[in-house]
XYZ file of C-alpha atoms in Angstrom:
538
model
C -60.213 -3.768 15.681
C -60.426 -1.733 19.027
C -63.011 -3.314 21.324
C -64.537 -2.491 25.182
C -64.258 -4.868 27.536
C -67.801 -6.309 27.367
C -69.351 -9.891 28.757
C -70.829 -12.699 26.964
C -71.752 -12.678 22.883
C -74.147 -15.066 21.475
C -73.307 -17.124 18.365
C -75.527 -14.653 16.239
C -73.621 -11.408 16.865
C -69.778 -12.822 17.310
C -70.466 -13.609 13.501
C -72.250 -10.353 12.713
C -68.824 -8.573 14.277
C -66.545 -10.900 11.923
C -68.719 -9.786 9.111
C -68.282 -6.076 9.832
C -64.317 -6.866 10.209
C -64.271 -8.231 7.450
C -66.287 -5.471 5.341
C -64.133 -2.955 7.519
C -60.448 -4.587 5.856
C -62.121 -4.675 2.628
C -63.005 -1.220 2.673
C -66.528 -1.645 2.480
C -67.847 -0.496 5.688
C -66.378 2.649 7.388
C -63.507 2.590 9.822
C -64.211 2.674 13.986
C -63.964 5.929 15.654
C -62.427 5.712 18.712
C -63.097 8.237 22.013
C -60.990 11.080 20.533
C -62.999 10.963 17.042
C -59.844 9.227 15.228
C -60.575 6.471 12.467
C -58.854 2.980 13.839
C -56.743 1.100 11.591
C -58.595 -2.652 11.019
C -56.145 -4.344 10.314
C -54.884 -3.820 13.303
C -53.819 -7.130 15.586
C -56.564 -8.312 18.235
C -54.404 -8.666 20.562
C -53.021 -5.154 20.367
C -56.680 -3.582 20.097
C -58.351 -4.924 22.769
C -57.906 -3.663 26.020
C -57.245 -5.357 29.560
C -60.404 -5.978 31.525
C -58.907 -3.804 34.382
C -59.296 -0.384 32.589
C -63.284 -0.748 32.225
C -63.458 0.477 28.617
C -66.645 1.147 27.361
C -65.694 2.374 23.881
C -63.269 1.213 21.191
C -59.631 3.142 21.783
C -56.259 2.848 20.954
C -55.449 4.897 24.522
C -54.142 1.592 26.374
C -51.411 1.357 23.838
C -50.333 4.690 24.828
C -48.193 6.433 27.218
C -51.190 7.730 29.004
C -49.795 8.390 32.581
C -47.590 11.935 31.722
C -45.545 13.540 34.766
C -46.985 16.600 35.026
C -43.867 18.103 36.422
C -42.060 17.598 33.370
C -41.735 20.425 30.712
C -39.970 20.562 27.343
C -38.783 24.550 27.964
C -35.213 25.085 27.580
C -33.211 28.033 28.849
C -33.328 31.263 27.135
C -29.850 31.793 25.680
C -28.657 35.243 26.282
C -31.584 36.391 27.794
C -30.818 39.711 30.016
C -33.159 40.921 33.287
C -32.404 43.834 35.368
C -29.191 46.001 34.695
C -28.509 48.371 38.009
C -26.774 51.856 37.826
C -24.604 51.119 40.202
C -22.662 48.174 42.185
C -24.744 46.281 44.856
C -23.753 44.343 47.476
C -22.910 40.965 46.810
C -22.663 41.049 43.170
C -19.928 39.839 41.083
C -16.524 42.467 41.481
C -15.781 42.415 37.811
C -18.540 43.319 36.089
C -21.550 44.139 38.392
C -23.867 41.066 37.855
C -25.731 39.540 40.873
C -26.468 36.387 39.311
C -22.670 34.741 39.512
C -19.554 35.567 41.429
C -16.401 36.726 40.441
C -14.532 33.665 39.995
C -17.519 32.188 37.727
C -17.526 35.451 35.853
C -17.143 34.962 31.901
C -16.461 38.200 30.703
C -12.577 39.733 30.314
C -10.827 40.950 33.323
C -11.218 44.497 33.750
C -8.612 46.445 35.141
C -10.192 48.256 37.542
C -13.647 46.274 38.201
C -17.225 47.389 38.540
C -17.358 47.370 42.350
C -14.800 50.221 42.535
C -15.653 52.054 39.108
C -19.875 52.144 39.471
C -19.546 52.536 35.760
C -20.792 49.417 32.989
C -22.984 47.209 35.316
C -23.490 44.225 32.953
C -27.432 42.986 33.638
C -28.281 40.027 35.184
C -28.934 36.447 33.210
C -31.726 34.687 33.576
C -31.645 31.786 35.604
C -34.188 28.985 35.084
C -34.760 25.386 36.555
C -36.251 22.495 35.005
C -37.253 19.385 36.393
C -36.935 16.695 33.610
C -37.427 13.077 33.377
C -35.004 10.521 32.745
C -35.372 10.604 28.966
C -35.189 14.555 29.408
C -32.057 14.539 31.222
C -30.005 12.656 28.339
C -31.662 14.279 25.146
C -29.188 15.662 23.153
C -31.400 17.413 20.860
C -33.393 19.025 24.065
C -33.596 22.740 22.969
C -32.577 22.879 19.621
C -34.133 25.145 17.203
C -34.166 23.597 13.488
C -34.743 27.220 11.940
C -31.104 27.786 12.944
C -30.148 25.126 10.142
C -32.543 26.325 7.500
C -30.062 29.794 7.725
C -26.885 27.317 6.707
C -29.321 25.572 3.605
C -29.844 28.807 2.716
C -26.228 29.840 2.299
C -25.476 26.701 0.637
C -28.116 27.535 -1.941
C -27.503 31.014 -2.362
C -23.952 29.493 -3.136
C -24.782 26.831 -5.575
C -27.569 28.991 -7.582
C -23.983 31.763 -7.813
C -22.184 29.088 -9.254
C -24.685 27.866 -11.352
C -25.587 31.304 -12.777
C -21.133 32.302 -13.530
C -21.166 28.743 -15.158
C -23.914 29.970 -17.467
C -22.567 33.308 -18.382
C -19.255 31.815 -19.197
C -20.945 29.047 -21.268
C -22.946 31.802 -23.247
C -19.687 34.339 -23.290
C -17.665 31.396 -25.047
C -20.484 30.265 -27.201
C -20.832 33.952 -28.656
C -16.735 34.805 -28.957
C -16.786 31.292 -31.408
C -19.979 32.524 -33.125
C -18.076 35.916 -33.867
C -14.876 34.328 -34.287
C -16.610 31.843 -37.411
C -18.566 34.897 -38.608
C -14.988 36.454 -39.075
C -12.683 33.810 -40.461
C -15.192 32.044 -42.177
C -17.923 33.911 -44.677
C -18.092 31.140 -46.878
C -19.130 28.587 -44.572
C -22.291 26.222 -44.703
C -26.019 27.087 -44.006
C -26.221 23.562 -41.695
C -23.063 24.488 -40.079
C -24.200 28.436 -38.846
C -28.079 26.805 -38.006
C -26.083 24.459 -35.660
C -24.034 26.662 -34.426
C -27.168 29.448 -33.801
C -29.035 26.162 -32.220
C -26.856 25.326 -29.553
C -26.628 29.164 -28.215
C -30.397 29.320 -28.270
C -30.121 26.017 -26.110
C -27.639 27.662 -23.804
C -29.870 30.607 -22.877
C -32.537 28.323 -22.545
C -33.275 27.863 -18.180
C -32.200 24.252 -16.729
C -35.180 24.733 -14.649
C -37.522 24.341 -17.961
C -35.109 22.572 -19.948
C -35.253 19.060 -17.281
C -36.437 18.811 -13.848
C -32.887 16.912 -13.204
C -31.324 19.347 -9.861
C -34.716 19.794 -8.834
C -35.575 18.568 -4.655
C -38.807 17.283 -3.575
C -39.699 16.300 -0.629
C -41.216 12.992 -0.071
C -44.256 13.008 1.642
C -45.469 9.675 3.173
C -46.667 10.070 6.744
C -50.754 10.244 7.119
C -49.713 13.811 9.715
C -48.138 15.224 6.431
C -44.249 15.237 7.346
C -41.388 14.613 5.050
C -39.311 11.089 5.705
C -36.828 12.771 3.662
C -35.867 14.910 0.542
C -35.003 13.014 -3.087
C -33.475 14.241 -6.119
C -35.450 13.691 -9.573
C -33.063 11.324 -11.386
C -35.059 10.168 -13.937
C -35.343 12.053 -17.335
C -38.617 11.251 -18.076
C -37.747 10.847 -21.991
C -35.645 7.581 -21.154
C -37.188 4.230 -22.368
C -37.319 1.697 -19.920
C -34.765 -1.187 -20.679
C -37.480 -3.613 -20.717
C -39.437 -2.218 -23.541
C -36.263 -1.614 -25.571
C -36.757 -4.946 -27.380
C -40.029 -6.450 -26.399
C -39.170 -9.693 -28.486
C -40.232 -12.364 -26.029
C -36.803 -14.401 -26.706
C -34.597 -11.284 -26.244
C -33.012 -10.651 -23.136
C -34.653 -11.753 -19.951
C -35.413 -8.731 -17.553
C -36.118 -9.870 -13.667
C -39.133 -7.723 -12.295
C -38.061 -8.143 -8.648
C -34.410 -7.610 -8.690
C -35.128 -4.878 -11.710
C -32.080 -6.467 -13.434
C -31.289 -7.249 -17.505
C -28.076 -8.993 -17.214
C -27.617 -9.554 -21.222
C -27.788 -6.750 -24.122
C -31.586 -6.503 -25.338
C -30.268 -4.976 -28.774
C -26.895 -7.141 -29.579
C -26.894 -6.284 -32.930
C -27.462 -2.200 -32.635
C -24.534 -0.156 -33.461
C -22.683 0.560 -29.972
C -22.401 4.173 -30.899
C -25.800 4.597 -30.584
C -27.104 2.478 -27.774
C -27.654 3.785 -24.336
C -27.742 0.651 -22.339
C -25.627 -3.090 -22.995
C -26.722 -4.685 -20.038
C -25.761 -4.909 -16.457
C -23.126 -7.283 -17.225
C -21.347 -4.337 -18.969
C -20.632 -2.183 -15.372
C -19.307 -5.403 -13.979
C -16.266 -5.034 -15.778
C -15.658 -1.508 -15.949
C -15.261 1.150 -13.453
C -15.564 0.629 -9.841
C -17.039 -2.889 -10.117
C -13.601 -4.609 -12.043
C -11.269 -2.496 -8.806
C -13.276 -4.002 -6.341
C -13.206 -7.813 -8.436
C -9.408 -7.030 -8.240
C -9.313 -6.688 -4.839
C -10.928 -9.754 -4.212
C -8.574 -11.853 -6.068
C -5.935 -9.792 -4.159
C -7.503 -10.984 -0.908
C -7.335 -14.416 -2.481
C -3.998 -14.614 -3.308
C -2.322 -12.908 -0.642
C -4.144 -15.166 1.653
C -3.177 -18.850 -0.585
C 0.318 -17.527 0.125
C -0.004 -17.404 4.205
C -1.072 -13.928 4.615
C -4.056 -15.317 6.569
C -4.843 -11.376 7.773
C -6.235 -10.591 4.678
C -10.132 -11.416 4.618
C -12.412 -9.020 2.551
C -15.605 -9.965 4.783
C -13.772 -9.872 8.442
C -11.707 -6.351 7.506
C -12.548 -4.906 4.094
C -10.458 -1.481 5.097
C -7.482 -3.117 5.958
C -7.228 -5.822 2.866
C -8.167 -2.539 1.016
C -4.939 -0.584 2.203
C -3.219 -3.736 1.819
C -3.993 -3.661 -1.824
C -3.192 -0.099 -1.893
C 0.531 -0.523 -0.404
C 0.787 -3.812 -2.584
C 0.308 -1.464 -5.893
C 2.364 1.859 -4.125
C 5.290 -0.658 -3.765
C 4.535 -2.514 -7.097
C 4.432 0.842 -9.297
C 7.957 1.967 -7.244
C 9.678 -1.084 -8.026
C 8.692 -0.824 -12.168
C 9.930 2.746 -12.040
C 12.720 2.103 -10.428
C 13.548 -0.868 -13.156
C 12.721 1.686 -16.167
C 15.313 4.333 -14.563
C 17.620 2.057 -14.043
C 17.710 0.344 -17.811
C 17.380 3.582 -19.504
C 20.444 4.624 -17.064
C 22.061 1.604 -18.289
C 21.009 1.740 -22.170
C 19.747 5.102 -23.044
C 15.875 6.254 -23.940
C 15.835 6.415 -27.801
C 12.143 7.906 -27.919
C 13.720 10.952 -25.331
C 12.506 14.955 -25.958
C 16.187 15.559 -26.906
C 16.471 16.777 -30.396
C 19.217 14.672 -32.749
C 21.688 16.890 -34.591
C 21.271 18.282 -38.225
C 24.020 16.231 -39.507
C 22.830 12.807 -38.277
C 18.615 13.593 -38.873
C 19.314 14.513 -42.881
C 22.930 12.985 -43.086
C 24.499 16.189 -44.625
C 27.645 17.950 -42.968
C 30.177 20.468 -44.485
C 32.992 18.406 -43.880
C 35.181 18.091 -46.931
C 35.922 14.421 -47.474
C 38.254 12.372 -50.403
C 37.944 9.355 -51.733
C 40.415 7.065 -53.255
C 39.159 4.534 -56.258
C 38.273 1.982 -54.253
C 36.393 3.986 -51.852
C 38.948 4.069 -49.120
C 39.325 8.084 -47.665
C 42.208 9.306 -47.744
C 41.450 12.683 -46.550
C 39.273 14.622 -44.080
C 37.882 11.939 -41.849
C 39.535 9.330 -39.812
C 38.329 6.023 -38.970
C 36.605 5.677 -35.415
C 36.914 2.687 -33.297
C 33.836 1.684 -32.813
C 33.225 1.783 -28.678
C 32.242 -0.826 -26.642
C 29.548 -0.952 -23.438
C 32.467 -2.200 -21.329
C 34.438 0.003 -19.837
C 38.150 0.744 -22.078
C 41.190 2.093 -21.122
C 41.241 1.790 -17.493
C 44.826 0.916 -16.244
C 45.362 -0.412 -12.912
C 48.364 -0.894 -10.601
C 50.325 1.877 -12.571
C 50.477 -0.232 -15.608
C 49.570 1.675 -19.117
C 48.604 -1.225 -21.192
C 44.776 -3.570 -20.424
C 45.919 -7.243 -19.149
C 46.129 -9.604 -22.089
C 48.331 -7.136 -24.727
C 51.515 -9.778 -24.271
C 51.695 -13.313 -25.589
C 54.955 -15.054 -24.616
C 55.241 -19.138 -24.227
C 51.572 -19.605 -24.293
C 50.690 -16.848 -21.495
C 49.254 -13.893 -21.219
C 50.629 -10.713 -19.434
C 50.607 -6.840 -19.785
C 52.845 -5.192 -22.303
C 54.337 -2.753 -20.143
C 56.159 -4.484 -18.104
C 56.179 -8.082 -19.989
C 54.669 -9.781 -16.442
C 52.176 -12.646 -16.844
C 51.219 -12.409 -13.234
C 47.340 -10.550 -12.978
C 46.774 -7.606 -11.197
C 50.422 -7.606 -10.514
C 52.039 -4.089 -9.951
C 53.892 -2.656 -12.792
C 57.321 -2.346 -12.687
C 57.967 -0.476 -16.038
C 61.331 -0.877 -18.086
C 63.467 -1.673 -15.254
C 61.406 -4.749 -14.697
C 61.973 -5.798 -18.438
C 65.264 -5.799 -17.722
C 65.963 -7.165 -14.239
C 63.413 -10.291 -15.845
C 66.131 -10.707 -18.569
C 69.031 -10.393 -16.506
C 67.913 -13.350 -14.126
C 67.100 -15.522 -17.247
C 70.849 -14.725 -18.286
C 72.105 -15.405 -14.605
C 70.253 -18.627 -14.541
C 71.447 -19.850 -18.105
C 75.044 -19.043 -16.425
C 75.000 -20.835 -13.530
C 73.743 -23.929 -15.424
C 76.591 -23.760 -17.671
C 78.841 -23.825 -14.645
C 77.474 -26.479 -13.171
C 77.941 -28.640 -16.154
C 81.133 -27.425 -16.717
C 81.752 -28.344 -13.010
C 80.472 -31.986 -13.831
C 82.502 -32.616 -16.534
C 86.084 -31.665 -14.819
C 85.297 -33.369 -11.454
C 86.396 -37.323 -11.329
C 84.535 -39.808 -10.359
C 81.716 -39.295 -7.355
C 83.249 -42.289 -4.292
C 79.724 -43.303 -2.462
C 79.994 -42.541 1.541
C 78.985 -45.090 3.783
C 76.900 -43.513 6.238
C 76.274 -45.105 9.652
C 73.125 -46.318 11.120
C 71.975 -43.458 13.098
C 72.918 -41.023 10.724
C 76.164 -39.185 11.073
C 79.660 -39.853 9.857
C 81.954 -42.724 11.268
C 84.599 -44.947 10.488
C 84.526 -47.567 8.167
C 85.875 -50.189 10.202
C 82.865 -49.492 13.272
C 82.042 -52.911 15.035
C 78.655 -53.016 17.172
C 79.105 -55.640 20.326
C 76.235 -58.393 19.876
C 75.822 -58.880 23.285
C 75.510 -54.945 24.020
C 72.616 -55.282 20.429
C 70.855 -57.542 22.518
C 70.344 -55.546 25.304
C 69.597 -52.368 23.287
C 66.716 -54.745 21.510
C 64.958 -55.716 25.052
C 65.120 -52.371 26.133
C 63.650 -50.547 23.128
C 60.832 -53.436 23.571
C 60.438 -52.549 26.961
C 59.988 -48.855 25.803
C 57.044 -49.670 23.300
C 55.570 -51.404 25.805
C 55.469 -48.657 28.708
C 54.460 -46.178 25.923
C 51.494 -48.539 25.151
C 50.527 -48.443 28.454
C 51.404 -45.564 30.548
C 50.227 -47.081 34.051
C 53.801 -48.802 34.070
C 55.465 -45.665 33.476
C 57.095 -45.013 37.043
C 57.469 -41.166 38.527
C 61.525 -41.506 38.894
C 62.251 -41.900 35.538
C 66.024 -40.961 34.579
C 66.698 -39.544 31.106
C 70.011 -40.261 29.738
C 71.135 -39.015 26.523
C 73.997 -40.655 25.319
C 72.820 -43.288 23.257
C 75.233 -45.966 21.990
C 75.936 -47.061 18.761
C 73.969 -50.248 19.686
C 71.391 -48.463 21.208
C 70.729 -46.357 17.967
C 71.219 -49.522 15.894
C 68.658 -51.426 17.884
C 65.799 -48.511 17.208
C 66.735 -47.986 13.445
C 65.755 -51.713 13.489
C 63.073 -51.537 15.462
C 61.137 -48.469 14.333
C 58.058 -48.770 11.878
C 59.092 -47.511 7.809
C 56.100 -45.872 6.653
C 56.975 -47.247 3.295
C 57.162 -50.282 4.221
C 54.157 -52.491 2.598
C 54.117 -55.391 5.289
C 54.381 -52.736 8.181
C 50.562 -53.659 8.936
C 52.037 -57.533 9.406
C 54.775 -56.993 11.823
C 53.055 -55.454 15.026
């Protein structure tokens, strides 16, 4: 409660005050007045009520808590938009050239650029504004909302409602215009219809021209007043139809389902075994998995799975948008790539269940087509036999040949039929192939006739003996020994430099005339590759 600064209490009246605060929160006693005649709140804070020695007080107030000290310079005017003053009859000195105006000059003049101006016309002097200065405050300075006029929005809620209560009443008319062409229309076609049928019928019109405004209080706008001045914190729509039960006296079984007064929440079905057709509410777990509730449990797992497989800027609580247009490309791309599989196998294989219409002839199996039979139910006339056709592609000849590879057998390989070749994708050569392929078959059987015949009349074959190095020589050659020997040391000396080419000297003379010793001595020396004790000898 609000108290003056005042000195010392005795133990008698400090509890007579605690009584009175307490009679004062109970509502028992009546509220403090303060200086201005205002009740003051008692629950109010101590602390916050009483005021600082320093001030003197010698009532209760709430004035200390106040913004008290007010700048008296400071005003909450605002210019006069549009305002006019004096207009003069004729140009004065000074004023602006364009249109006459002494309260700007011409370069800060805002109206079009006449061609000839006012200075040198004398004719349309514009008045002057009205110029105004303010002195405002810090706060004043940066107000945004510093002279607007709310009465200038209640004009655009005004249009809007003008608007709505249009559509409102067209939506009606052509809701009654279509309820009375079907009451005619039944009247018409139908004179021997039901008595419960035309009362229905009759019922629902008078319904229709019944006002929404009596009929439920649902579009209706209040305003809700909570302030103790009597202001509106807002406007609310009536929501409620007041004929609704509340879900927790739709079963008031104390073992039905369990409703939570503070979250206002029924998670199971209080009727499980009502029909669903008739039941108005299943729970809360019933919106969890339909509508808005199961896309946004989809995006979760989404968010989940993109980010198990390393797509760690996916998070749901650090960036919500983006995981949601993540999840939006994800399905884009997903729904592209099924189409794009449906075009392409009913490209491939055809759409049975297509708008095209089948033929006559294959939807009741009748045709004019004369067709005869033999005994055995062969025809013999008016239809021939199709080859049935294949998803592979047929008759496609390559490399000028007219037959498909595999139409020719011949000594257990296969080869076109054209041109008898058993070479693949091998150009055709036609006819003249055929026969240039037999006529080197008979050319080959020839010369293998004459060959044996050859063999037979020739005597018998005298073995020449061919020297060591290779070409022809007499039969009665004779190699020195003492010349072999020498040939031997120097092929070893050879090997050796070639093993190690730091003995190899720079004025090295090539000869080539090699001896018959010479050649003998390296045809013994060399390495056979066939040899099997060649890894033995060096």
């Amino acid at each position: 409660m609000a108290t003056a600064s005042v000195g010392f209490k005795s133990r008698e009246e400090h509890r007579k005050k605690q009584e009175l605060e307490e009679a004062r929160k109970a509502g028992l006693a009546p509220a403090e007045i303060d200086e201005e005649g205002k009740e003051i709140n008692p629950h109010i804070p101590q602390y916050m009520s009483s005021a600082p020695w320093y001030l003197n007080a010698e009532k209760p107030s709430l004035k200390h808590q106040r913004k008290w000290k007010s700048d008296p310079n400071y005003t909450k005017s605002w210019y006069d938009r549009g305002v006019r003053t004096f207009k003069a009859d004729k140009y004065r000195k000074g004023a602006c050239e364009n249109c006459g105006a002494m309260t700007h000059i011409t370069k800060l003049c805002i109206e079009r650029p006449r061609k000839i101006g006012a200075k040198w016309t004398n004719k349309h002097i514009s008045p002057d504004e009205k110029i105004e200065s303010f002195k405002l405050d810090y706060d004043g300075k940066r107000d945004r909302w510093n002279g607007y006029d709310m009465n200038q929005y209640a004009r655009v809620i005004e249009r809007y409602e003008a608007r709505d209560e249009a559509r409102r009443k067209f939506l009606k008319e052509q809701q009654l215009k279509k309820l009375e062409e079907k009451s005619k229309k039944l009247r018409v076609d139908e004179d021997c219809s039901d008595d419960e049928e035309e009362e229905e019928d009759a019922l629902k019109l008078d319904e229709a021209k019944v006002d929404e405004s009596k009929q439920m209080d649902f579009a209706k706008v209040e305003k809700r007043v909570r302030t103790t001045g009597g202001g509106s914190t807002g406007t609310v729509r009536n929501l409620r139809i007041r004929e609704d039960t509340a879900k927790y006296l739709l079963n008031l079984d104390v073992n039905s389902a369990y409703y939570d007064p503070k979250t206002r929440s029924m998670r199971e079905d209080p009727l499980p075994n009502a029909d669903p057709n008739e039941k108005f509410y299943a729970g809360d777990n019933q919106y969890r998995m339909t509508g808005q509730a199961l896309d946004f449990k989809k995006l979760n797992v989404h968010a989940w799975e993109s980010f198990e497989k390393g797509q760690a800027e996916i998070n749901m609580q650090a960036a919500p948008s983006q995981a949601e247009l993540l999840f939006k490309n994800y399905k884009a791309a997903k729904e592209k790539l099924k189409k794009q599989m449906k075009e392409s196998i009913l490209e491939k294989y055809g759409n049975a269940a297509s708008e095209e219409e089948i033929p006559r002839e294959l939807l009741l199996g009748q045709s004019e087509r004369e067709v005869e039979y033999d005994r055995c139910g062969r025809i013999i006339k008016g239809m021939e036999s199709s080859v049935p056709k294949s998803k592979y592609e047929e008759d496609v000849y390559i490399n000028n040949h007219t037959s498909v590879w595999g139409s020719w057998w011949r000594d257990h390989q296969w080869g076109y039929k054209c041109c008898q070749q058993t070479i693949k994708n091998s150009y055709c050569t036609g006819v003249a192939g055929i026969e240039a392929a037999k006529e080197t078959v008979d050319l080959m059987k020839s010369n293998i006739e004459r060959k044996a015949n050859s063999y037979e009349m020739s005597g018998p074959v005298t073995e020449k003996r061919l020297p060591n190095w290779g070409s022809e020589t007499q039969e009665d050659l004779v190699l020195d020994q003492d010349k072999l020997a020498e040939a031997l040391k120097k092929e070893d000396e050879r090997k050796r430099e070639e093993k190690d080419e730091r003995k190899r000297k720079y004025n090295v003379q090539w000869n080539d005339q090699v001896t018959p010793e010479e050649m003998e001595a390296y045809r013994m020396k060399r390495m056979h590759q066939d040899d099997p004790m060649k890894n033995l000898l060096h």
